[in-house]
Short mmCIF file of C-alpha atoms in Angstrom, two decimals:
data_model
loop_
_atom_site.label_atom_id
_atom_site.label_comp_id
_atom_site.label_asym_id
_atom_site.label_seq_id
_atom_site.Cartn_x
_atom_site.Cartn_y
_atom_site.Cartn_z
CA UNK A 1 47.13 3.42 -12.49
CA UNK A 2 43.75 4.65 -14.09
CA UNK A 3 42.12 1.24 -13.42
CA UNK A 4 43.42 1.21 -9.90
CA UNK A 5 42.04 4.77 -9.52
CA UNK A 6 38.82 3.91 -10.91
CA UNK A 7 38.47 0.75 -8.68
CA UNK A 8 39.21 2.94 -5.52
CA UNK A 9 36.55 5.45 -6.42
CA UNK A 10 34.13 2.37 -6.81
CA UNK A 11 34.82 1.12 -3.46
CA UNK A 12 34.59 4.74 -1.82
CA UNK A 13 31.26 5.27 -3.54
CA UNK A 14 30.05 2.02 -2.43
CA UNK A 15 31.20 2.45 1.14
CA UNK A 16 29.51 5.90 1.10
CA UNK A 17 26.32 4.44 -0.16
CA UNK A 18 26.39 1.90 2.44
CA UNK A 19 26.83 4.26 5.12
CA UNK A 20 24.04 6.64 3.86
CA UNK A 21 21.48 4.13 2.93
CA UNK A 22 22.25 0.85 4.37
CA UNK A 23 22.37 1.72 8.10
CA UNK A 24 19.32 0.99 10.43
CA UNK A 25 19.04 3.56 13.46
CA UNK A 26 16.70 3.35 16.33
CA UNK A 27 13.84 5.75 16.21
CA UNK A 28 10.20 5.73 17.71
CA UNK A 29 7.37 3.81 16.28
CA UNK A 30 4.38 6.20 16.33
CA UNK A 31 0.94 5.14 17.09
CA UNK A 32 -2.15 7.27 17.82
CA UNK A 33 -5.01 6.96 20.44
CA UNK A 34 -8.54 8.46 19.65
CA UNK A 35 -8.58 12.07 20.41
CA UNK A 36 -4.68 12.41 20.67
CA UNK A 37 -2.56 14.08 18.05
CA UNK A 38 0.25 12.97 16.04
CA UNK A 39 3.52 14.91 14.96
CA UNK A 40 5.33 13.55 11.99
CA UNK A 41 3.79 10.27 10.98
CA UNK A 42 2.38 9.15 14.42
CA UNK A 43 2.40 9.76 18.08
CA UNK A 44 5.03 8.35 20.51
CA UNK A 45 5.18 4.74 21.38
CA UNK A 46 7.54 3.15 24.08
CA UNK A 47 8.89 0.75 21.66
CA UNK A 48 11.81 1.49 19.27
CA UNK A 49 11.91 0.49 15.56
CA UNK A 50 14.85 0.18 13.26
CA UNK A 51 14.19 2.58 10.38
CA UNK A 52 16.23 2.06 7.26
CA UNK A 53 17.87 5.42 6.14
CA UNK A 54 17.55 6.35 2.45
CA UNK A 55 18.63 9.32 0.47
CA UNK A 56 15.01 10.27 -0.26
CA UNK A 57 13.69 13.56 1.27
CA UNK A 58 11.84 13.64 4.46
CA UNK A 59 8.17 14.13 4.18
CA UNK A 60 6.82 17.54 5.47
CA UNK A 61 5.81 17.23 9.11
CA UNK A 62 2.10 17.05 9.87
CA UNK A 63 -0.11 16.80 12.87
CA UNK A 64 -3.34 14.74 12.76
CA UNK A 65 -5.89 14.52 15.49
CA UNK A 66 -8.00 11.28 15.40
CA UNK A 67 -11.85 11.65 15.51
CA UNK A 68 -13.63 11.45 18.85
CA UNK A 69 -17.10 10.13 18.95
CA UNK A 70 -19.10 11.51 22.02
CA UNK A 71 -22.39 9.97 20.82
CA UNK A 72 -22.95 7.04 18.60
CA UNK A 73 -26.07 6.06 16.95
CA UNK A 74 -27.61 2.70 18.10
CA UNK A 75 -28.95 1.84 14.74
CA UNK A 76 -26.04 2.82 12.23
CA UNK A 77 -22.95 3.07 14.62
CA UNK A 78 -20.17 4.94 13.36
CA UNK A 79 -20.36 5.04 9.40
CA UNK A 80 -17.17 5.76 7.35
CA UNK A 81 -18.83 8.90 6.13
CA UNK A 82 -19.03 10.33 9.43
CA UNK A 83 -15.87 9.12 10.53
CA UNK A 84 -14.32 11.15 7.54
CA UNK A 85 -16.56 14.29 8.46
CA UNK A 86 -15.29 14.34 11.98
CA UNK A 87 -11.66 13.71 10.83
CA UNK A 88 -11.95 16.75 8.64
CA UNK A 89 -13.62 18.83 11.48
CA UNK A 90 -10.54 18.09 13.65
CA UNK A 91 -8.12 18.62 10.70
CA UNK A 92 -9.43 21.17 8.40
CA UNK A 93 -6.54 20.79 6.01
CA UNK A 94 -7.70 17.11 5.33
CA UNK A 95 -11.29 18.52 4.26
CA UNK A 96 -10.49 17.53 0.61
CA UNK A 97 -9.43 14.02 1.90
CA UNK A 98 -13.17 13.71 2.96
CA UNK A 99 -14.31 13.79 -0.72
CA UNK A 100 -11.80 11.56 -2.14
CA UNK A 101 -12.26 8.70 0.51
CA UNK A 102 -15.86 9.18 -0.28
CA UNK A 103 -15.25 8.55 -3.88
CA UNK A 104 -13.06 5.66 -3.04
CA UNK A 105 -15.80 3.96 -0.73
CA UNK A 106 -18.38 4.25 -3.43
CA UNK A 107 -16.30 2.70 -5.95
CA UNK A 108 -15.75 -0.27 -3.43
CA UNK A 109 -19.46 -0.72 -2.89
CA UNK A 110 -19.89 -0.83 -6.66
CA UNK A 111 -17.10 -3.50 -7.04
CA UNK A 112 -18.44 -5.41 -4.05
CA UNK A 113 -21.43 -5.72 -5.97
CA UNK A 114 -19.85 -6.60 -9.18
CA UNK A 115 -17.85 -9.26 -7.55
CA UNK A 116 -20.95 -10.74 -5.64
CA UNK A 117 -22.86 -11.18 -9.00
CA UNK A 118 -20.03 -11.97 -11.43
CA UNK A 119 -21.28 -15.43 -12.05
CA UNK A 120 -24.82 -14.42 -12.62
CA UNK A 121 -23.84 -11.32 -15.04
CA UNK A 122 -21.20 -13.28 -16.91
CA UNK A 123 -18.25 -11.05 -15.72
CA UNK A 124 -15.96 -14.12 -14.95
CA UNK A 125 -13.12 -15.31 -17.39
CA UNK A 126 -10.74 -13.37 -19.31
CA UNK A 127 -11.38 -10.02 -21.19
CA UNK A 128 -12.33 -10.40 -24.88
CA UNK A 129 -12.31 -14.24 -24.43
CA UNK A 130 -8.25 -14.15 -23.59
CA UNK A 131 -5.47 -12.39 -25.03
CA UNK A 132 -6.02 -9.02 -23.45
CA UNK A 133 -2.68 -8.29 -21.86
CA UNK A 134 -2.10 -5.37 -19.30
CA UNK A 135 1.36 -3.30 -18.95
CA UNK A 136 2.49 -6.06 -16.63
CA UNK A 137 2.41 -8.72 -19.24
CA UNK A 138 -0.73 -10.28 -17.32
CA UNK A 139 -3.67 -11.52 -19.05
CA UNK A 140 -6.66 -9.36 -17.89
CA UNK A 141 -9.79 -10.75 -16.32
CA UNK A 142 -13.13 -9.00 -17.37
CA UNK A 143 -13.57 -7.44 -13.96
CA UNK A 144 -9.89 -6.22 -13.86
CA UNK A 145 -11.09 -3.70 -16.86
CA UNK A 146 -14.44 -2.82 -15.19
CA UNK A 147 -13.20 -2.15 -11.66
CA UNK A 148 -10.39 -0.28 -13.12
CA UNK A 149 -12.78 2.01 -14.88
CA UNK A 150 -15.27 2.29 -11.73
CA UNK A 151 -12.41 3.50 -9.60
CA UNK A 152 -10.89 5.95 -11.92
CA UNK A 153 -14.35 7.63 -12.52
CA UNK A 154 -15.23 7.74 -8.88
CA UNK A 155 -11.92 9.50 -8.24
CA UNK A 156 -12.33 11.80 -11.26
CA UNK A 157 -15.61 13.14 -10.10
CA UNK A 158 -14.35 14.03 -6.88
CA UNK A 159 -12.46 16.83 -8.26
CA UNK A 160 -9.68 16.26 -5.62
CA UNK A 161 -7.29 13.90 -7.74
CA UNK A 162 -4.90 15.36 -10.14
CA UNK A 163 -3.07 12.25 -11.02
CA UNK A 164 -4.43 8.47 -11.00
CA UNK A 165 -1.89 5.59 -11.37
CA UNK A 166 -3.30 1.95 -11.71
CA UNK A 167 -2.03 -1.44 -12.27
CA UNK A 168 -4.13 -1.47 -15.35
CA UNK A 169 -2.55 1.54 -16.82
CA UNK A 170 0.52 1.90 -18.77
CA UNK A 171 1.30 5.33 -17.35
CA UNK A 172 -0.34 7.59 -14.84
CA UNK A 173 -3.50 9.44 -16.11
CA UNK A 174 -3.86 13.27 -15.37
CA UNK A 175 -7.32 14.28 -14.65
CA UNK A 176 -7.85 17.65 -16.14
CA UNK A 177 -11.15 18.19 -14.36
CA UNK A 178 -9.52 18.39 -11.07
CA UNK A 179 -8.12 22.06 -12.17
CA UNK A 180 -11.45 23.50 -13.39
CA UNK A 181 -14.09 25.30 -11.57
CA UNK A 182 -17.89 25.69 -12.23
CA UNK A 183 -18.21 28.38 -15.03
CA UNK A 184 -21.28 30.20 -16.40
CA UNK A 185 -24.09 28.33 -17.72
CA UNK A 186 -23.08 24.96 -16.26
CA UNK A 187 -19.76 25.10 -18.18
CA UNK A 188 -16.33 24.65 -16.69
CA UNK A 189 -13.79 27.16 -16.87
CA UNK A 190 -9.94 26.62 -16.60
CA UNK A 191 -8.16 28.35 -13.63
CA UNK A 192 -4.63 29.50 -13.21
CA UNK A 193 -4.34 28.91 -9.62
CA UNK A 194 -4.60 25.71 -7.71
CA UNK A 195 -8.20 25.33 -6.11
CA UNK A 196 -7.78 23.34 -2.90
CA UNK A 197 -5.69 20.24 -2.30
CA UNK A 198 -4.95 17.95 -5.19
CA UNK A 199 -3.88 14.46 -4.57
CA UNK A 200 -2.01 11.71 -6.41
CA UNK A 201 -4.10 8.48 -5.90
CA UNK A 202 -2.56 5.13 -6.84
CA UNK A 203 -4.42 1.71 -6.75
CA UNK A 204 -4.72 -1.98 -7.64
CA UNK A 205 -8.53 -2.07 -8.67
CA UNK A 206 -8.87 -5.98 -8.01
CA UNK A 207 -6.03 -7.55 -6.42
CA UNK A 208 -6.28 -11.52 -6.62
CA UNK A 209 -8.77 -11.27 -9.52
CA UNK A 210 -7.62 -14.58 -10.74
CA UNK A 211 -9.44 -15.91 -7.99
CA UNK A 212 -12.93 -14.54 -8.73
CA UNK A 213 -14.09 -17.42 -10.72
CA UNK A 214 -13.23 -19.95 -7.72
CA UNK A 215 -15.10 -17.36 -5.30
CA UNK A 216 -11.98 -16.67 -3.27
CA UNK A 217 -11.45 -13.49 -1.38
CA UNK A 218 -10.25 -10.42 -3.60
CA UNK A 219 -9.69 -6.76 -2.82
CA UNK A 220 -8.85 -3.31 -3.89
CA UNK A 221 -5.55 -1.46 -2.54
CA UNK A 222 -5.19 2.06 -2.62
CA UNK A 223 -2.83 4.92 -1.73
CA UNK A 224 -2.95 8.62 -1.51
CA UNK A 225 -0.20 10.99 -1.85
CA UNK A 226 -0.10 14.94 -1.93
CA UNK A 227 1.09 16.48 -5.24
CA UNK A 228 4.52 17.50 -4.97
CA UNK A 229 3.98 20.50 -7.19
CA UNK A 230 0.98 21.73 -9.10
CA UNK A 231 -0.03 19.83 -12.14
CA UNK A 232 -1.87 22.70 -13.94
CA UNK A 233 1.11 23.23 -16.70
CA UNK A 234 1.76 19.43 -17.11
CA UNK A 235 2.33 18.46 -20.94
CA UNK A 236 0.11 15.53 -21.92
CA UNK A 237 0.53 13.05 -24.42
CA UNK A 238 -2.40 10.99 -25.26
CA UNK A 239 -3.78 11.69 -21.91
CA UNK A 240 -0.79 10.53 -20.01
CA UNK A 241 1.67 12.33 -17.64
CA UNK A 242 5.29 12.93 -18.80
CA UNK A 243 8.23 14.39 -17.90
CA UNK A 244 8.53 16.36 -14.64
CA UNK A 245 4.79 15.51 -14.01
CA UNK A 246 5.72 11.95 -13.40
CA UNK A 247 7.52 12.99 -10.19
CA UNK A 248 4.37 13.66 -8.58
CA UNK A 249 3.54 10.07 -8.71
CA UNK A 250 6.98 8.67 -7.96
CA UNK A 251 6.95 9.43 -4.16
CA UNK A 252 8.46 6.98 -1.55
CA UNK A 253 5.84 5.33 1.02
CA UNK A 254 6.80 7.94 3.73
CA UNK A 255 5.02 10.61 1.78
CA UNK A 256 1.70 8.79 1.92
CA UNK A 257 -1.37 10.64 3.27
CA UNK A 258 -3.64 7.75 3.56
CA UNK A 259 -3.86 4.19 2.19
CA UNK A 260 -5.95 1.20 2.57
CA UNK A 261 -7.71 -1.64 1.29
CA UNK A 262 -11.32 -3.12 0.64
CA UNK A 263 -11.60 -6.93 1.04
CA UNK A 264 -14.40 -8.64 -0.74
CA UNK A 265 -15.07 -11.93 1.17
CA UNK A 266 -17.84 -13.28 3.35
CA UNK A 267 -18.24 -9.69 4.34
CA UNK A 268 -16.94 -6.52 2.62
CA UNK A 269 -14.53 -4.72 4.80
CA UNK A 270 -12.91 -1.34 4.33
CA UNK A 271 -9.52 -0.82 6.17
CA UNK A 272 -8.25 2.78 6.35
CA UNK A 273 -5.21 4.71 7.73
CA UNK A 274 -4.73 8.50 7.49
CA UNK A 275 -1.64 8.26 9.63
CA UNK A 276 -3.53 8.14 12.89
CA UNK A 277 -3.65 4.45 13.57
CA UNK A 278 -5.78 1.92 11.38
CA UNK A 279 -9.59 1.36 11.55
CA UNK A 280 -11.85 -1.18 9.84
CA UNK A 281 -15.35 -0.63 8.43
CA UNK A 282 -17.76 -3.59 7.61
CA UNK A 283 -20.19 -2.87 4.67
CA UNK A 284 -23.81 -2.92 6.15
CA UNK A 285 -25.95 -3.62 2.99
CA UNK A 286 -29.19 -2.84 4.87
CA UNK A 287 -28.30 0.75 5.07
CA UNK A 288 -25.62 1.08 2.22
CA UNK A 289 -22.91 2.29 4.59
CA UNK A 290 -19.39 1.11 5.75
CA UNK A 291 -19.74 0.96 9.64
CA UNK A 292 -16.81 1.12 12.18
CA UNK A 293 -16.38 -2.49 13.56
CA UNK A 294 -12.65 -2.71 13.91
CA UNK A 295 -11.28 0.45 15.64
CA UNK A 296 -7.59 1.02 16.09
CA UNK A 297 -6.42 -2.29 14.73
CA UNK A 298 -3.11 -3.45 16.50
CA UNK A 299 -1.25 -6.12 14.95
CA UNK A 300 0.05 -8.65 17.78
CA UNK A 301 3.69 -8.30 18.38
CA UNK A 302 4.14 -11.97 17.68
CA UNK A 303 1.94 -14.38 15.78
CA UNK A 304 2.06 -18.16 14.91
CA UNK A 305 1.39 -18.11 11.29
CA UNK A 306 3.38 -17.59 8.23
CA UNK A 307 2.02 -17.02 4.78
CA UNK A 308 3.95 -17.27 1.51
CA UNK A 309 3.93 -19.34 -1.68
CA UNK A 310 5.84 -22.61 -0.51
CA UNK A 311 5.90 -23.80 -4.31
CA UNK A 312 8.62 -21.35 -4.93
CA UNK A 313 10.59 -22.06 -1.56
CA UNK A 314 13.71 -23.50 -3.21
CA UNK A 315 14.00 -20.42 -5.54
CA UNK A 316 13.88 -17.97 -2.64
CA UNK A 317 16.65 -16.14 -0.81
CA UNK A 318 18.75 -18.46 1.35
CA UNK A 319 18.13 -16.47 4.55
CA UNK A 320 14.48 -16.78 3.84
CA UNK A 321 14.60 -20.57 3.32
CA UNK A 322 16.48 -20.78 6.63
CA UNK A 323 14.09 -18.51 8.44
CA UNK A 324 10.87 -20.55 7.23
CA UNK A 325 12.57 -24.00 8.10
CA UNK A 326 13.23 -22.49 11.66
CA UNK A 327 9.51 -21.67 11.97
CA UNK A 328 8.50 -25.16 10.69
CA UNK A 329 10.78 -26.94 13.27
CA UNK A 330 10.24 -24.72 16.26
CA UNK A 331 13.90 -23.64 16.13
CA UNK A 332 12.88 -19.88 15.95
CA UNK A 333 13.23 -17.23 18.56
CA UNK A 334 9.84 -18.42 20.17
CA UNK A 335 10.63 -22.12 20.21
CA UNK A 336 7.08 -22.61 18.72
CA UNK A 337 6.03 -24.22 15.60
CA UNK A 338 4.28 -22.03 13.29
CA UNK A 339 1.52 -22.92 10.96
CA UNK A 340 1.10 -22.19 7.50
CA UNK A 341 -1.89 -20.36 5.81
CA UNK A 342 -1.82 -18.84 2.21
CA UNK A 343 -4.72 -17.65 0.24
CA UNK A 344 -2.85 -16.14 -2.98
CA UNK A 345 -4.76 -12.82 -2.73
CA UNK A 346 -2.72 -10.22 -0.91
CA UNK A 347 -5.54 -8.36 0.56
CA UNK A 348 -6.85 -11.57 2.17
CA UNK A 349 -3.58 -12.64 3.50
CA UNK A 350 -2.56 -9.14 4.87
CA UNK A 351 -5.97 -8.75 6.55
CA UNK A 352 -5.65 -12.16 8.40
CA UNK A 353 -1.94 -11.11 9.41
CA UNK A 354 -3.25 -7.79 10.73
CA UNK A 355 -5.78 -9.62 13.10
CA UNK A 356 -3.90 -12.72 13.99
CA UNK A 357 -0.23 -11.67 13.68
CA UNK A 358 2.55 -13.78 11.97
CA UNK A 359 4.27 -12.84 8.73
CA UNK A 360 3.00 -12.64 5.24
CA UNK A 361 5.66 -12.57 2.22
CA UNK A 362 5.67 -12.02 -1.47
CA UNK A 363 9.45 -12.62 -1.81
CA UNK A 364 12.05 -12.51 -4.29
CA UNK A 365 12.95 -15.79 -6.07
CA UNK A 366 15.11 -16.92 -8.90
CA UNK A 367 12.44 -16.24 -11.50
CA UNK A 368 11.43 -12.81 -10.14
CA UNK A 369 14.83 -11.58 -8.31
CA UNK A 370 13.16 -8.02 -7.57
CA UNK A 371 9.82 -9.61 -6.24
CA UNK A 372 6.32 -9.58 -7.68
CA UNK A 373 4.39 -6.70 -6.07
CA UNK A 374 4.35 -3.31 -7.36
CA UNK A 375 6.01 -0.77 -4.96
CA UNK A 376 4.03 2.24 -5.76
CA UNK A 377 0.31 0.92 -5.40
CA UNK A 378 0.80 -2.45 -3.49
CA UNK A 379 3.83 -2.76 -1.19
CA UNK A 380 3.88 1.02 -0.08
CA UNK A 381 0.19 1.40 0.72
CA UNK A 382 0.32 -1.91 2.41
CA UNK A 383 3.66 -0.98 4.31
CA UNK A 384 2.19 2.29 5.48
CA UNK A 385 -0.86 0.51 6.83
CA UNK A 386 0.98 -2.18 8.52
CA UNK A 387 3.24 0.33 10.35
CA UNK A 388 0.49 2.18 11.51
CA UNK A 389 -0.84 -1.02 13.08
CA UNK A 390 2.29 -1.47 14.95
CA UNK A 391 3.78 -3.98 12.57
CA UNK A 392 6.86 -3.72 10.00
CA UNK A 393 7.11 -4.27 6.15
CA UNK A 394 10.51 -4.89 4.43
CA UNK A 395 12.11 -6.23 1.32
CA UNK A 396 14.01 -8.74 3.49
CA UNK A 397 16.41 -5.96 4.79
CA UNK A 398 15.14 -2.55 3.45
CA UNK A 399 12.25 -0.67 5.06
CA UNK A 400 9.54 -0.59 2.18
CA UNK A 401 8.42 2.99 2.87
CA UNK A 402 11.90 4.35 2.40
CA UNK A 403 12.04 3.12 -1.45
CA UNK A 404 11.53 5.78 -3.79
CA UNK A 405 9.88 4.20 -7.07
CA UNK A 406 12.10 4.58 -10.13
CA UNK A 407 9.17 3.86 -12.43
CA UNK A 408 5.42 3.33 -12.01
CA UNK A 409 5.25 -0.45 -12.16
CA UNK A 410 8.65 -1.02 -10.25
CA UNK A 411 8.36 -4.52 -8.36
CA UNK A 412 9.79 -5.22 -4.84
CA UNK A 413 10.09 -8.30 -2.49
CA UNK A 414 7.42 -7.84 0.32
CA UNK A 415 7.64 -9.20 3.87
CA UNK A 416 5.53 -7.75 6.53
CA UNK A 417 3.57 -8.64 9.63
CA UNK A 418 4.10 -8.71 13.36
CA UNK A 419 7.09 -6.57 14.47
CA UNK A 420 8.97 -9.31 16.21
CA UNK A 421 8.39 -11.81 13.63
CA UNK A 422 9.69 -9.44 10.77
CA UNK A 423 12.68 -8.43 12.74
CA UNK A 424 13.67 -12.09 13.43
CA UNK A 425 13.20 -12.62 9.58
CA UNK A 426 15.47 -9.74 9.06
CA UNK A 427 18.03 -11.21 11.40
CA UNK A 428 18.70 -13.97 8.82
CA UNK A 429 19.33 -11.54 6.12
CA UNK A 430 21.66 -9.45 8.29
CA UNK A 431 23.75 -12.65 8.65
CA UNK A 432 24.11 -13.41 4.86
CA UNK A 433 27.14 -12.36 2.99
CA UNK A 434 25.83 -13.26 -0.52
CA UNK A 435 27.29 -10.66 -2.68
CA UNK A 436 24.45 -11.00 -5.26
CA UNK A 437 21.92 -10.48 -2.45
CA UNK A 438 23.72 -7.34 -1.22
CA UNK A 439 23.87 -6.10 -4.88
CA UNK A 440 20.17 -6.32 -5.28
CA UNK A 441 19.52 -4.51 -1.97
CA UNK A 442 21.73 -1.61 -2.98
CA UNK A 443 20.37 -1.36 -6.60
CA UNK A 444 16.76 -0.89 -5.02
CA UNK A 445 18.01 2.41 -3.31
#
């Protein structure tokens, strides 16, 4: 009887979990046009999007007004610096974000130069000649270490970042300097009250770093959260955050204030969202500024390209194998045969997908059943960006932005791109009755 009761309770709990966290409900996709306002995470669009329900708390409502440019300099265009100044003018509560993005763009300019000159300066190859392993168990390239340090310092000096989490760090790093104000004689004094906004910034300093030696596109990915609570009284252990302080870092993608990436390729482009659509800025080395070249990027509703590492195809989830086969044989919903394009650098593949449409994936496979991309500083920031451009990002069935990280370096499958392409892919997962697949989906929640 005891065993029967326990079994019944398990079934009831599972049913409750499925009801509360596995249902998709229609809600509005939010987009923003220049000069309009956005309530919640965006302004209303006519299309409905299924949003995966989760047990995480809803992010606080916020309204963001996009900057309006009545006059534009014919020589410089709209620079990222001016964009952020205008954004702060329209949204005074985001004034501190202006300083933070300024630090990030300066770091990206420095990294662009490091990548450009890597072969000349000897910054190719592995750190220490090989054998340097990060917390992911991955061998570090020289540029992994240097770029991580560049971004950490740039963020630290803004004074607006309380916690920094990176792919190359074992644990989030607490920035004590964010909680000090200038004191007498050029010294700093600690303060008891929080001064201005403090943010939690997460990043992958050099995505695709293994490609640097071959001169293949690489990039920096970043995400910005507001602190859930003040970090002033955090207990530190060897400079890392512990206990309740870690909860500031482990926030779902729905709590992102901003995210973006910087692509180092034939040109250097900085792509950003602050929840008011997606804008792209190209680095003009002649004036040393990122200039707005891709305003309000909108991903096509459908594409004709899929982008995945097909060497692992027969180890993917069965629904994904069937979906890709349908694309290759023109048996999908469009009746069109898709092309395959895969760089192996997430930033490069996502950038092409944003511009041309289609679907990019770093899916689960038998070797990595929970995927390879890190939820906190790769999947969530890119998912936020993709949705702001009108696309969608899922694990296969679950909305990426609804997942609350359980640990800093948690990995998840990532499939994102054109809205209709991603929803078609999801339909294959919906029809699957594989118990192991269902178990993994529930475990992520």
